[in-house]
PDB file of C-alpha atoms in Angstrom:
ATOM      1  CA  UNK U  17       0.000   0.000   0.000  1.00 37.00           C
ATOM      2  CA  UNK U  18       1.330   3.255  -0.812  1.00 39.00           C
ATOM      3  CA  UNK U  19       1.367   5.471   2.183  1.00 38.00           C
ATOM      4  CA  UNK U  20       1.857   9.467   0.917  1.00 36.00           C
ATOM      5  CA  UNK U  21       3.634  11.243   3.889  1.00 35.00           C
ATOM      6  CA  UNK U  22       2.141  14.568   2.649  1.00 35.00           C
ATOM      7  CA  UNK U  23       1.991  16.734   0.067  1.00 34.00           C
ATOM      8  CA  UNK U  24       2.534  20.484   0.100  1.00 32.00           C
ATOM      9  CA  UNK U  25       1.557  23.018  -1.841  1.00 33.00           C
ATOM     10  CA  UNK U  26       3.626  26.610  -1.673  1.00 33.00           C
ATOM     11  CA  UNK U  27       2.638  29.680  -3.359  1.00 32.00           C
ATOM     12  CA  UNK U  28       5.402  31.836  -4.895  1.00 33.00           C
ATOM     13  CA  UNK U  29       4.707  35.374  -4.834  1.00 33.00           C
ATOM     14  CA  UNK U  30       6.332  38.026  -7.138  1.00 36.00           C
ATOM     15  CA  UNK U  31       6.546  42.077  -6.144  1.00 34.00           C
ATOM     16  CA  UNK U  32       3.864  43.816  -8.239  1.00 33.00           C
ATOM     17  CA  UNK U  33       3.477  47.533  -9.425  1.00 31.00           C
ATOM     18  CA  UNK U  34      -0.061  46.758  -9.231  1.00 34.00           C
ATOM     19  CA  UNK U  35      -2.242  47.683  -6.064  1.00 32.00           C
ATOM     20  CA  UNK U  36      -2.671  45.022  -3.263  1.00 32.00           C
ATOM     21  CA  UNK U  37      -4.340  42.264  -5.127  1.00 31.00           C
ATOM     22  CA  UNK U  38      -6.806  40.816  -2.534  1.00 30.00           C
ATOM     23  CA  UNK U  39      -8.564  44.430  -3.006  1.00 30.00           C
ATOM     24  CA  UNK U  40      -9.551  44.695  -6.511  1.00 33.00           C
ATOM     25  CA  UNK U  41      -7.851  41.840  -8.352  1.00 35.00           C
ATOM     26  CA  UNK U  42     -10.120  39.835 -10.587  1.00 41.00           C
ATOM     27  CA  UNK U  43     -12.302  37.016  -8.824  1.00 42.00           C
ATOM     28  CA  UNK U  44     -12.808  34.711 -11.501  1.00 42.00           C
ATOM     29  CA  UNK U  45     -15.865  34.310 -12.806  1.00 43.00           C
ATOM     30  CA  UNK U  46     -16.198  38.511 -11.916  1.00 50.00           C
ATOM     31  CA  UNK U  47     -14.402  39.841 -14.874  1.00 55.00           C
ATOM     32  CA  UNK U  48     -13.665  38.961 -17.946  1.00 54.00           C
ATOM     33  CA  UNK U  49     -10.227  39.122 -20.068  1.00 60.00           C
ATOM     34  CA  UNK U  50     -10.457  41.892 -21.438  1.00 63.00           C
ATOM     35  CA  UNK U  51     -11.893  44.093 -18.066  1.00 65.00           C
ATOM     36  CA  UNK U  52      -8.390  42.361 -16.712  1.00 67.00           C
ATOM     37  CA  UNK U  53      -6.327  43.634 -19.507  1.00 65.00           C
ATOM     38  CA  UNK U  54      -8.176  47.031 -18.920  1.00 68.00           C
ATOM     39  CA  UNK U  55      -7.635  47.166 -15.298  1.00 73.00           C
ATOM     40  CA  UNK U  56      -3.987  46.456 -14.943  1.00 70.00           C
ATOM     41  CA  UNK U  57      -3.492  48.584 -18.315  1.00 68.00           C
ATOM     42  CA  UNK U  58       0.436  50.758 -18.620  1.00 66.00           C
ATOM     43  CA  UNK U  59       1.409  48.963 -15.574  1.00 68.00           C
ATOM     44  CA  UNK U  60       5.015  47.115 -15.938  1.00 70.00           C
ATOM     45  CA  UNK U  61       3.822  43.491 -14.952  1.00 80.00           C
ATOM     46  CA  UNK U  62       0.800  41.556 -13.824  1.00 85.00           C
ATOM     47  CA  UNK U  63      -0.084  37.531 -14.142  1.00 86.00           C
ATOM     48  CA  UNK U  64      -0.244  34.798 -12.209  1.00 87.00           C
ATOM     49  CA  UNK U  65       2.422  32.043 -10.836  1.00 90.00           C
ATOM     50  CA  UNK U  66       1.347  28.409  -9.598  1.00 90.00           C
ATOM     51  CA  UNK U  67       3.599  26.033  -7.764  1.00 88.00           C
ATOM     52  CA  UNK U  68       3.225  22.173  -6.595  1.00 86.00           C
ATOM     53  CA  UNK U  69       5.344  20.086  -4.843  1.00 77.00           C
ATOM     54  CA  UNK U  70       4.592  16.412  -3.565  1.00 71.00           C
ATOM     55  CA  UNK U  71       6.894  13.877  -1.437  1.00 68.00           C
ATOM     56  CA  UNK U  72       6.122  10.542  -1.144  1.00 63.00           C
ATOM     57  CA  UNK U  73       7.859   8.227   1.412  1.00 64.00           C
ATOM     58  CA  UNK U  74       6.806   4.268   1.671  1.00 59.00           C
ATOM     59  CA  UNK U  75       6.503   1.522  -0.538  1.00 56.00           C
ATOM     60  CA  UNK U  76       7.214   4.425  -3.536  1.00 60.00           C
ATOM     61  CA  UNK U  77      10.516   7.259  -2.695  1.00 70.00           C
ATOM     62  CA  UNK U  78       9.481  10.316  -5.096  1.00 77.00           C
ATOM     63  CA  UNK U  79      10.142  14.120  -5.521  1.00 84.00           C
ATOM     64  CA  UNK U  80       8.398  16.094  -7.885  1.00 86.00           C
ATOM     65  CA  UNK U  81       8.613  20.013  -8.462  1.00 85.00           C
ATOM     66  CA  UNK U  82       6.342  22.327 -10.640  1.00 88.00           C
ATOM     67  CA  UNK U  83       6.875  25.589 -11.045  1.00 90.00           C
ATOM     68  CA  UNK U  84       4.903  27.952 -14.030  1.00 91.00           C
ATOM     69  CA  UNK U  85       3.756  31.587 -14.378  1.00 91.00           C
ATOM     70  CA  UNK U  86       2.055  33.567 -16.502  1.00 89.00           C
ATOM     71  CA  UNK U  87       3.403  37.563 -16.602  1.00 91.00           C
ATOM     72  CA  UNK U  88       1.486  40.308 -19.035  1.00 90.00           C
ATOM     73  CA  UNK U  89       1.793  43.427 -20.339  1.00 88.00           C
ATOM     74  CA  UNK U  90      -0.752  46.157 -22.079  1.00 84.00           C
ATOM     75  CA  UNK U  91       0.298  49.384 -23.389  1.00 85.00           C
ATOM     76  CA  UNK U  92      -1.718  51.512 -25.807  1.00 82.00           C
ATOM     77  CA  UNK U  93      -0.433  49.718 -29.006  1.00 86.00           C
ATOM     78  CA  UNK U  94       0.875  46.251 -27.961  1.00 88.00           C
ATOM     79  CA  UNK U  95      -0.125  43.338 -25.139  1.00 87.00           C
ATOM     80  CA  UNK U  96       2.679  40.849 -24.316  1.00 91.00           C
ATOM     81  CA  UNK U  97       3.071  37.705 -22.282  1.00 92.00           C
ATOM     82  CA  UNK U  98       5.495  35.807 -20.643  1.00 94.00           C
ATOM     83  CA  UNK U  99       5.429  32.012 -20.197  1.00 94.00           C
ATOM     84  CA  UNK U 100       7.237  29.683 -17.945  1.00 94.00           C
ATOM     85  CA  UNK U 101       6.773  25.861 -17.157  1.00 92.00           C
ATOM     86  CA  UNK U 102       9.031  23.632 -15.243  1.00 91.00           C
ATOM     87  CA  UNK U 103       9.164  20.135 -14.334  1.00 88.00           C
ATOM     88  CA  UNK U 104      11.588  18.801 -11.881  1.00 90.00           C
ATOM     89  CA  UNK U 105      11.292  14.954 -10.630  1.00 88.00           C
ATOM     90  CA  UNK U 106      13.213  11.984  -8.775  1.00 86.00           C
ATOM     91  CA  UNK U 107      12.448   8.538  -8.390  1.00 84.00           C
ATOM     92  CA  UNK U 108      14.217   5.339  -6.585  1.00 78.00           C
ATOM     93  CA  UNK U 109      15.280   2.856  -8.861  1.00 71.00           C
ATOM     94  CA  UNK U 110      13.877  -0.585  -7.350  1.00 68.00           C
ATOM     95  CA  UNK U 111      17.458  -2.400  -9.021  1.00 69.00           C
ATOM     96  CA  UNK U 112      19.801  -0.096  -7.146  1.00 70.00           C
ATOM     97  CA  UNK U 113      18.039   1.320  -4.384  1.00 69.00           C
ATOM     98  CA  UNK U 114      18.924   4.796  -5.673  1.00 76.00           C
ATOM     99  CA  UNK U 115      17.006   7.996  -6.485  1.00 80.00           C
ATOM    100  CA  UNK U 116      17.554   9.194  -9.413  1.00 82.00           C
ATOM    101  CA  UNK U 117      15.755  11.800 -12.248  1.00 85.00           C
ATOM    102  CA  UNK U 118      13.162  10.674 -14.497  1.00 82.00           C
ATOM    103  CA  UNK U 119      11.920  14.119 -15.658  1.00 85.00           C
ATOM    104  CA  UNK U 120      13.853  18.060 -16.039  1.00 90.00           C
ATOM    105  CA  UNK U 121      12.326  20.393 -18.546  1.00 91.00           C
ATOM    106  CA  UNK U 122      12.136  23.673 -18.914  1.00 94.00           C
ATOM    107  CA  UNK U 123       9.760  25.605 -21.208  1.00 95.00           C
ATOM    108  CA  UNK U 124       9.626  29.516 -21.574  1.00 96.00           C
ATOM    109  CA  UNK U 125       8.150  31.850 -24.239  1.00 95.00           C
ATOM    110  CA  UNK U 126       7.256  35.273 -25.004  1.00 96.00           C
ATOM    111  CA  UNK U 127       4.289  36.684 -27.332  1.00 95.00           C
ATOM    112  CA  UNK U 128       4.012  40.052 -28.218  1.00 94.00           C
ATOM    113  CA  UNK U 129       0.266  41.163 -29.954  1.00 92.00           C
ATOM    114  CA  UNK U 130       0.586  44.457 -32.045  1.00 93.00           C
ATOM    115  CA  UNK U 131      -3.310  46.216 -31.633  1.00 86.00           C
ATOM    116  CA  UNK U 132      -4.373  46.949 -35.451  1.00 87.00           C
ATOM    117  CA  UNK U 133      -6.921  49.580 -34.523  1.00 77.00           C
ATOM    118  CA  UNK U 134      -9.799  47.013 -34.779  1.00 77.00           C
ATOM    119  CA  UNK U 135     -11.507  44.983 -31.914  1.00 78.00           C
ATOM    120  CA  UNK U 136      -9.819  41.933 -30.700  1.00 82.00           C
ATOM    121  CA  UNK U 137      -7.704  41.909 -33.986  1.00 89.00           C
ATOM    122  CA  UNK U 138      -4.306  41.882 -33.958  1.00 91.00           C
ATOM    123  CA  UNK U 139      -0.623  40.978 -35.172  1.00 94.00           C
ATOM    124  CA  UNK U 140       1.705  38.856 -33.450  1.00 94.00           C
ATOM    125  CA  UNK U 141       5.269  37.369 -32.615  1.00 96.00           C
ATOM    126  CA  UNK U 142       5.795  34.429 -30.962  1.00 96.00           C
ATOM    127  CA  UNK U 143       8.905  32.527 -29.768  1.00 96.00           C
ATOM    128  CA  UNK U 144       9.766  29.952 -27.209  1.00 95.00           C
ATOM    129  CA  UNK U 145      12.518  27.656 -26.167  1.00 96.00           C
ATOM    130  CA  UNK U 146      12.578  24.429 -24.374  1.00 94.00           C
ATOM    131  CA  UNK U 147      14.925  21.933 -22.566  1.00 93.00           C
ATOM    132  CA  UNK U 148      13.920  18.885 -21.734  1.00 88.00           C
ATOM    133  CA  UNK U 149      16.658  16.319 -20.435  1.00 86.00           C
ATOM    134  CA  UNK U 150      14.772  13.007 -21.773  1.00 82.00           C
ATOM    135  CA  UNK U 151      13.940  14.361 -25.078  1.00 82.00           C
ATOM    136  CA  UNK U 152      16.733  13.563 -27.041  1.00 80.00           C
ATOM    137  CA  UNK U 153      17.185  17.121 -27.888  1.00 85.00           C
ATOM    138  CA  UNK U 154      19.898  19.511 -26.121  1.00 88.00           C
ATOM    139  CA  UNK U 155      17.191  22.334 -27.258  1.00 91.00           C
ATOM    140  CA  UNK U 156      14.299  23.200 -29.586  1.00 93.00           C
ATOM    141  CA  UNK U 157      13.222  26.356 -30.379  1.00 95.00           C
ATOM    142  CA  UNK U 158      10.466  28.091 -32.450  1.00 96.00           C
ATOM    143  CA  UNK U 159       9.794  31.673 -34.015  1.00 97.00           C
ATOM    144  CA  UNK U 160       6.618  32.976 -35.538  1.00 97.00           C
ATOM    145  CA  UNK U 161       4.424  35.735 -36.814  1.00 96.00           C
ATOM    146  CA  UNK U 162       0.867  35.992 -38.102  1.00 96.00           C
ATOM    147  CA  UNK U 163      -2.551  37.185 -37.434  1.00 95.00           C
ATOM    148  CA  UNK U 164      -4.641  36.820 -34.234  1.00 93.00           C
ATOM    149  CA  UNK U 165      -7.966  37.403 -33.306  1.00 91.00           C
ATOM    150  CA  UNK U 166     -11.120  36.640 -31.098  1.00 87.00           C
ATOM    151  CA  UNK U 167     -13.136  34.731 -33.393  1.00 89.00           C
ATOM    152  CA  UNK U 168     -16.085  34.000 -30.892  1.00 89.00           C
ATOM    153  CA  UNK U 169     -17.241  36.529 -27.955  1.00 85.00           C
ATOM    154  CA  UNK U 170     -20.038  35.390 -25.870  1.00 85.00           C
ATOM    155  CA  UNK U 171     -21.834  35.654 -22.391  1.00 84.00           C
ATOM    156  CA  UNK U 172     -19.564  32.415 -21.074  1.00 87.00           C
ATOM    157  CA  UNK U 173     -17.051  31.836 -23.622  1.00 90.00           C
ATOM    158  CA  UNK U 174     -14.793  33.259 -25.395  1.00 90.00           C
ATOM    159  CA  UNK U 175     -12.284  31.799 -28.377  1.00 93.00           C
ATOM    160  CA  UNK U 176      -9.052  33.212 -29.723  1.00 92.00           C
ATOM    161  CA  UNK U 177      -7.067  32.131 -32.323  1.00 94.00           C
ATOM    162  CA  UNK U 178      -3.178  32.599 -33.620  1.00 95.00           C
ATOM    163  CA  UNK U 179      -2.091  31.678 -37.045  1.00 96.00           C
ATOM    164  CA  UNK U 180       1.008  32.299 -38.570  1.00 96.00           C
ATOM    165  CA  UNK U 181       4.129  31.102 -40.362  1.00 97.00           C
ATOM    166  CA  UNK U 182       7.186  30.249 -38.678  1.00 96.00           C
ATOM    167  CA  UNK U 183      10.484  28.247 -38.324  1.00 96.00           C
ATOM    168  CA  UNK U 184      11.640  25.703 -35.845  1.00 95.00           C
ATOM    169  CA  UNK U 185      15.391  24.886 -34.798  1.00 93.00           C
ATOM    170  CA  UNK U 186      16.511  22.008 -32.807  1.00 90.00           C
ATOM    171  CA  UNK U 187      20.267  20.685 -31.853  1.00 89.00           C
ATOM    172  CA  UNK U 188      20.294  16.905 -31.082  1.00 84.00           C
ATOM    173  CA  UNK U 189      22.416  15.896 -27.694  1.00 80.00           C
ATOM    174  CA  UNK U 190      25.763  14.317 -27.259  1.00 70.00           C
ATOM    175  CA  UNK U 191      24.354  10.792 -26.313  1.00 70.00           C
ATOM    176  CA  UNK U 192      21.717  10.777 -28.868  1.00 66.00           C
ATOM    177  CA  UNK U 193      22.320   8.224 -31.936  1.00 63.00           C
ATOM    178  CA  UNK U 194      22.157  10.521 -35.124  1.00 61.00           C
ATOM    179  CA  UNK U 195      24.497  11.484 -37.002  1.00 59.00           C
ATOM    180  CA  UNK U 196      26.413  14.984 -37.670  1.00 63.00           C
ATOM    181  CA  UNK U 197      24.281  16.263 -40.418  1.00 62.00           C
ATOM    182  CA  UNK U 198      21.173  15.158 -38.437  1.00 68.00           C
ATOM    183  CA  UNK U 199      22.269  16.671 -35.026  1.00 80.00           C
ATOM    184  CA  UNK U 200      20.943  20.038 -36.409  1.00 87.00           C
ATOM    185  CA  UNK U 201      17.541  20.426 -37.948  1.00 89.00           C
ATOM    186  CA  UNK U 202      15.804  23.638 -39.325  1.00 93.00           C
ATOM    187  CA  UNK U 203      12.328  24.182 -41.099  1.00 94.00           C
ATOM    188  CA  UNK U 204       9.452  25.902 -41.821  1.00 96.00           C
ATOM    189  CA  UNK U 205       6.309  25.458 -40.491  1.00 96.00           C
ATOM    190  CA  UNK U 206       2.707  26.897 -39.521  1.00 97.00           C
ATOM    191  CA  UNK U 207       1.496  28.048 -36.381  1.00 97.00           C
ATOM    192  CA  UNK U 208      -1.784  27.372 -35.218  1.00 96.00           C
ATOM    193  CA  UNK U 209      -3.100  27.854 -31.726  1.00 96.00           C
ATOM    194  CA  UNK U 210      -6.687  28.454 -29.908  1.00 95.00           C
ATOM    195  CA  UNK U 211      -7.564  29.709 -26.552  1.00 93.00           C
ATOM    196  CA  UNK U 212     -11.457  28.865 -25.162  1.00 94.00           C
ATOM    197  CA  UNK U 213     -12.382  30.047 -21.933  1.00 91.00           C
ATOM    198  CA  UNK U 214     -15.726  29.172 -20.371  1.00 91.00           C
ATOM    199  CA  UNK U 215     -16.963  30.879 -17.545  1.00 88.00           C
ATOM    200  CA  UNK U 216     -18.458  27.508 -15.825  1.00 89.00           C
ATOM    201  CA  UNK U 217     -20.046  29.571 -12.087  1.00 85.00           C
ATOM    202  CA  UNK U 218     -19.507  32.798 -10.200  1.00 82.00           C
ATOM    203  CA  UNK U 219     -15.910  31.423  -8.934  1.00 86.00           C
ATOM    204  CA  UNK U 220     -14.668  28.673 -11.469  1.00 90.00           C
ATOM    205  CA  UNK U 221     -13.260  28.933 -15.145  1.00 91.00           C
ATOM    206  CA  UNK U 222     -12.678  26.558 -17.354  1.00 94.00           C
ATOM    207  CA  UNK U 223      -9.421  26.241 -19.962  1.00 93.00           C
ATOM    208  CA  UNK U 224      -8.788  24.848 -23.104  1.00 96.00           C
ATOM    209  CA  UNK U 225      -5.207  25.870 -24.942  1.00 95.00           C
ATOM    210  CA  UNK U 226      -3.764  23.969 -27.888  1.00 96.00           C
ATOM    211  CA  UNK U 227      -0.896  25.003 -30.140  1.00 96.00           C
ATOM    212  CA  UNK U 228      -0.325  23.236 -33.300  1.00 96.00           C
ATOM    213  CA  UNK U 229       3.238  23.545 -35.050  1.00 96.00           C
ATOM    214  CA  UNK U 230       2.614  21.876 -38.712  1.00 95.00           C
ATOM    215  CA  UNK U 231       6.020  21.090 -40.228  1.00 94.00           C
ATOM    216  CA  UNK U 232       6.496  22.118 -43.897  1.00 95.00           C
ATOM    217  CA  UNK U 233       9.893  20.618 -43.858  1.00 92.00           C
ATOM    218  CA  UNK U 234       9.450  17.043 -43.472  1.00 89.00           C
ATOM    219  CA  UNK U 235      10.663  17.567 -39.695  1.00 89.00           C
ATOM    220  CA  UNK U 236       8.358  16.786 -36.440  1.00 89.00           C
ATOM    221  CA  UNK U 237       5.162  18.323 -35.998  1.00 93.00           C
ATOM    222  CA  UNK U 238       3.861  19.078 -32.653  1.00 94.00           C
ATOM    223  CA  UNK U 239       0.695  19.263 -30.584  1.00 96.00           C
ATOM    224  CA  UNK U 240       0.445  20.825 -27.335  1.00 95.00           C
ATOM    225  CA  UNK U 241      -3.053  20.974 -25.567  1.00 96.00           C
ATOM    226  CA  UNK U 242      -3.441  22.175 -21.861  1.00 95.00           C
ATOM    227  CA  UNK U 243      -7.004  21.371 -19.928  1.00 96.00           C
ATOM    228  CA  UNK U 244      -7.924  22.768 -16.771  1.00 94.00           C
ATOM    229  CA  UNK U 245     -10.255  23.558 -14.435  1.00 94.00           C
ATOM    230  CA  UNK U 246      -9.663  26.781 -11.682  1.00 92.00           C
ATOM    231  CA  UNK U 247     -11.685  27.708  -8.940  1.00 91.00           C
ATOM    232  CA  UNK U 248     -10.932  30.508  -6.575  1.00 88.00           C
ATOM    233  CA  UNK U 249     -10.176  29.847  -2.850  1.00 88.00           C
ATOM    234  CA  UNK U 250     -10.119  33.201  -1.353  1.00 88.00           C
ATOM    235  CA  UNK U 251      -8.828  36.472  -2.945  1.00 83.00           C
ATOM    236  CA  UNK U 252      -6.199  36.536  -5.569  1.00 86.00           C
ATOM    237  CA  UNK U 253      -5.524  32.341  -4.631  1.00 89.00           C
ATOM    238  CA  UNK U 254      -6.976  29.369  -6.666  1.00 91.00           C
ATOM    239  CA  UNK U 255      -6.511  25.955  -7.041  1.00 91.00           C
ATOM    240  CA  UNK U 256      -6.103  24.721 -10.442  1.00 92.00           C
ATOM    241  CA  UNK U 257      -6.597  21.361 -12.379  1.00 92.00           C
ATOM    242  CA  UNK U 258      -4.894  20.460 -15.144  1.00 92.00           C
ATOM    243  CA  UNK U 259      -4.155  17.524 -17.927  1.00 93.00           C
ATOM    244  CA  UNK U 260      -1.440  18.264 -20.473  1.00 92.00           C
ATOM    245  CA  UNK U 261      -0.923  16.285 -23.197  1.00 94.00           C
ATOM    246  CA  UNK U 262       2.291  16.381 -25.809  1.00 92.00           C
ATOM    247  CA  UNK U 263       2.165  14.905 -29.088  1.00 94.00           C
ATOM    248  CA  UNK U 264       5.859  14.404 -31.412  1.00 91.00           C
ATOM    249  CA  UNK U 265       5.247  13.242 -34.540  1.00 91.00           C
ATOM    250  CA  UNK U 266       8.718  12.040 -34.685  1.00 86.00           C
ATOM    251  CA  UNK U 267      10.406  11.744 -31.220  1.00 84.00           C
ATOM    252  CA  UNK U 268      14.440  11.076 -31.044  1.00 78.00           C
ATOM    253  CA  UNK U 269      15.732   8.481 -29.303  1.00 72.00           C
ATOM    254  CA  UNK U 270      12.852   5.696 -29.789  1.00 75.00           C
ATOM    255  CA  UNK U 271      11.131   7.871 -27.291  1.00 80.00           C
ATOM    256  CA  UNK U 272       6.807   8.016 -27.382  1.00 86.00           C
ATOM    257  CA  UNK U 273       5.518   9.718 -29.648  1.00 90.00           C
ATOM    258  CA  UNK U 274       3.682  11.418 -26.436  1.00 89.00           C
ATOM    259  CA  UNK U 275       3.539  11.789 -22.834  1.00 87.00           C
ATOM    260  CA  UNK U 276       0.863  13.709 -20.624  1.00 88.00           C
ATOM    261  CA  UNK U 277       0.912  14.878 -17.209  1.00 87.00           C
ATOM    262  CA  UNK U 278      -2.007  15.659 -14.689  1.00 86.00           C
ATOM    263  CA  UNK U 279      -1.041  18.133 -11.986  1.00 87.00           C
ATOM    264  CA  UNK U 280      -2.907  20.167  -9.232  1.00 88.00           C
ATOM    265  CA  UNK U 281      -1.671  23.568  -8.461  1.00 90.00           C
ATOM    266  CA  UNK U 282      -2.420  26.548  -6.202  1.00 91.00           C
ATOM    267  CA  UNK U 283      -2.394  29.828  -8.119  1.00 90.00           C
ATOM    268  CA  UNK U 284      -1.924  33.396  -6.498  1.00 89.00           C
ATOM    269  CA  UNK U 285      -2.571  36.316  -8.888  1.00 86.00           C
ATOM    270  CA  UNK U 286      -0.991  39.813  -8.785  1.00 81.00           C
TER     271      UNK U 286
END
């Protein structure tokens, strides 16, 4: 039987330019986006950051860390954001008796949305970057630029989509079987990715994101799709549900061709 010791869940807090945030920050289900955006508008930072940590002790020895945050910007002319997702874990080995790590990756990005004069319309740059130690890769990277825009407003949900041309980059590692000319890859692709929102009570929101990174290279395409359910606690804290599922159309290393990962998080917005 697998006895869990306990498991923890810390909030990492960030200093804000904002007023205190368990006055007049959003409640979700209170305000939408765009009241959000229009609230914390010309100041120099505002988002959220969730953190999780469990430790279990017993029949199973495991550590696993999981950090991400969510930082924005709106000006007169542009709206940015700032994405960061880590994943830090450690297992015993049953054969040796040892601890050792069975998942590191890090995952930032930045998207910057120039306002074309027209509602919810608007053109953008996107980049990220990613390590991941079990990937195969030593890094992968992608650029783009296209057109975004809210393509459905409602009374509980709201859709927005990005699509645009791009070009991805990845270098393989040292241990990974390929060779040379293979260890660096470069393409084209297309960009596609949604974001649906629906309000589901007074206090709870429901998330759908998925990014879709076409290849028109012949390299890997790739799926990301984030699900998750958040329901405020009290003030600017939440707790938030989520499943994330990966998808590589052509993975290094004889690696899946997926992996997901189901996490529970506190949130605290600022």
């Amino acid at each position: 039987m697998r006895k869990y010791l306990f498991i923890i869940f810390l909030i990492v807090s960030c200093s804000s330019w904002a007023v205190d945030p368990f006055e007049d920050f959003h409640e979700y289900g209170k305000l939408s986006d765009e009241e959000i955006h229009e609230l914390h508008k010309g100041e120099v930072f505002y988002g959220d950051t969730e953190f999780g940590f469990i430790l279990s002790k017993g029949n199973t020895n495991s550590t696993s860390f999981k950090l991400k945050g969510n930082l924005y910007q709106d000006f007169e002319n542009w709206r940015n954001q700032f994405k960061i997702d880590s994943l830090y874990k450690r297992d015993q080995n049953d054969d040796t008796d040892e601890t050792e790590v069975t998942a590191n990756r890090v995952f930032v990005s930045a998207q910057g949305n120039y306002k074309i004069g027209v509602k919810n319309v608007s053109f953008f740059i996107y980049g990220d970057y990613e390590e991941d130690e079990f990937s195969g890769l030593d890094f992968k990277s992608t650029l783009a630029t296209g057109y975004g825009a809210r393509v459905y407003q409602g009374v509980k949900n709201k859709v927005g989509i990005d699509i645009g041309p791009g070009l991805y980059r990845s270098v393989a590692d040292d241990e990974s079987e390929v060779s040379e000319d293979e260890k660096n890859k470069t393409g084209y692709l297309v960009r596609v990715a949604m974001q649906w929102e629906r309000l589901v009570s007074k206090r709870t929101r429901f998330n759908q994101d998925v990014s879709i990174e076409q290849s028109l290279s012949g390299l890997n395409s790739r799926l990301k799709s984030e699900t998750s359910l958040i329901s405020q606690v009290i003030g600017a804290v939440s707790l938030k549900f989520a499943y994330m599922y990966r998808y590589n159309s052509k993975p290094e290393d004889n690696n899946l061709k997926y992996d997901t990962e189901l996490s529970a998080t506190l949130v605290y917005s600022f």
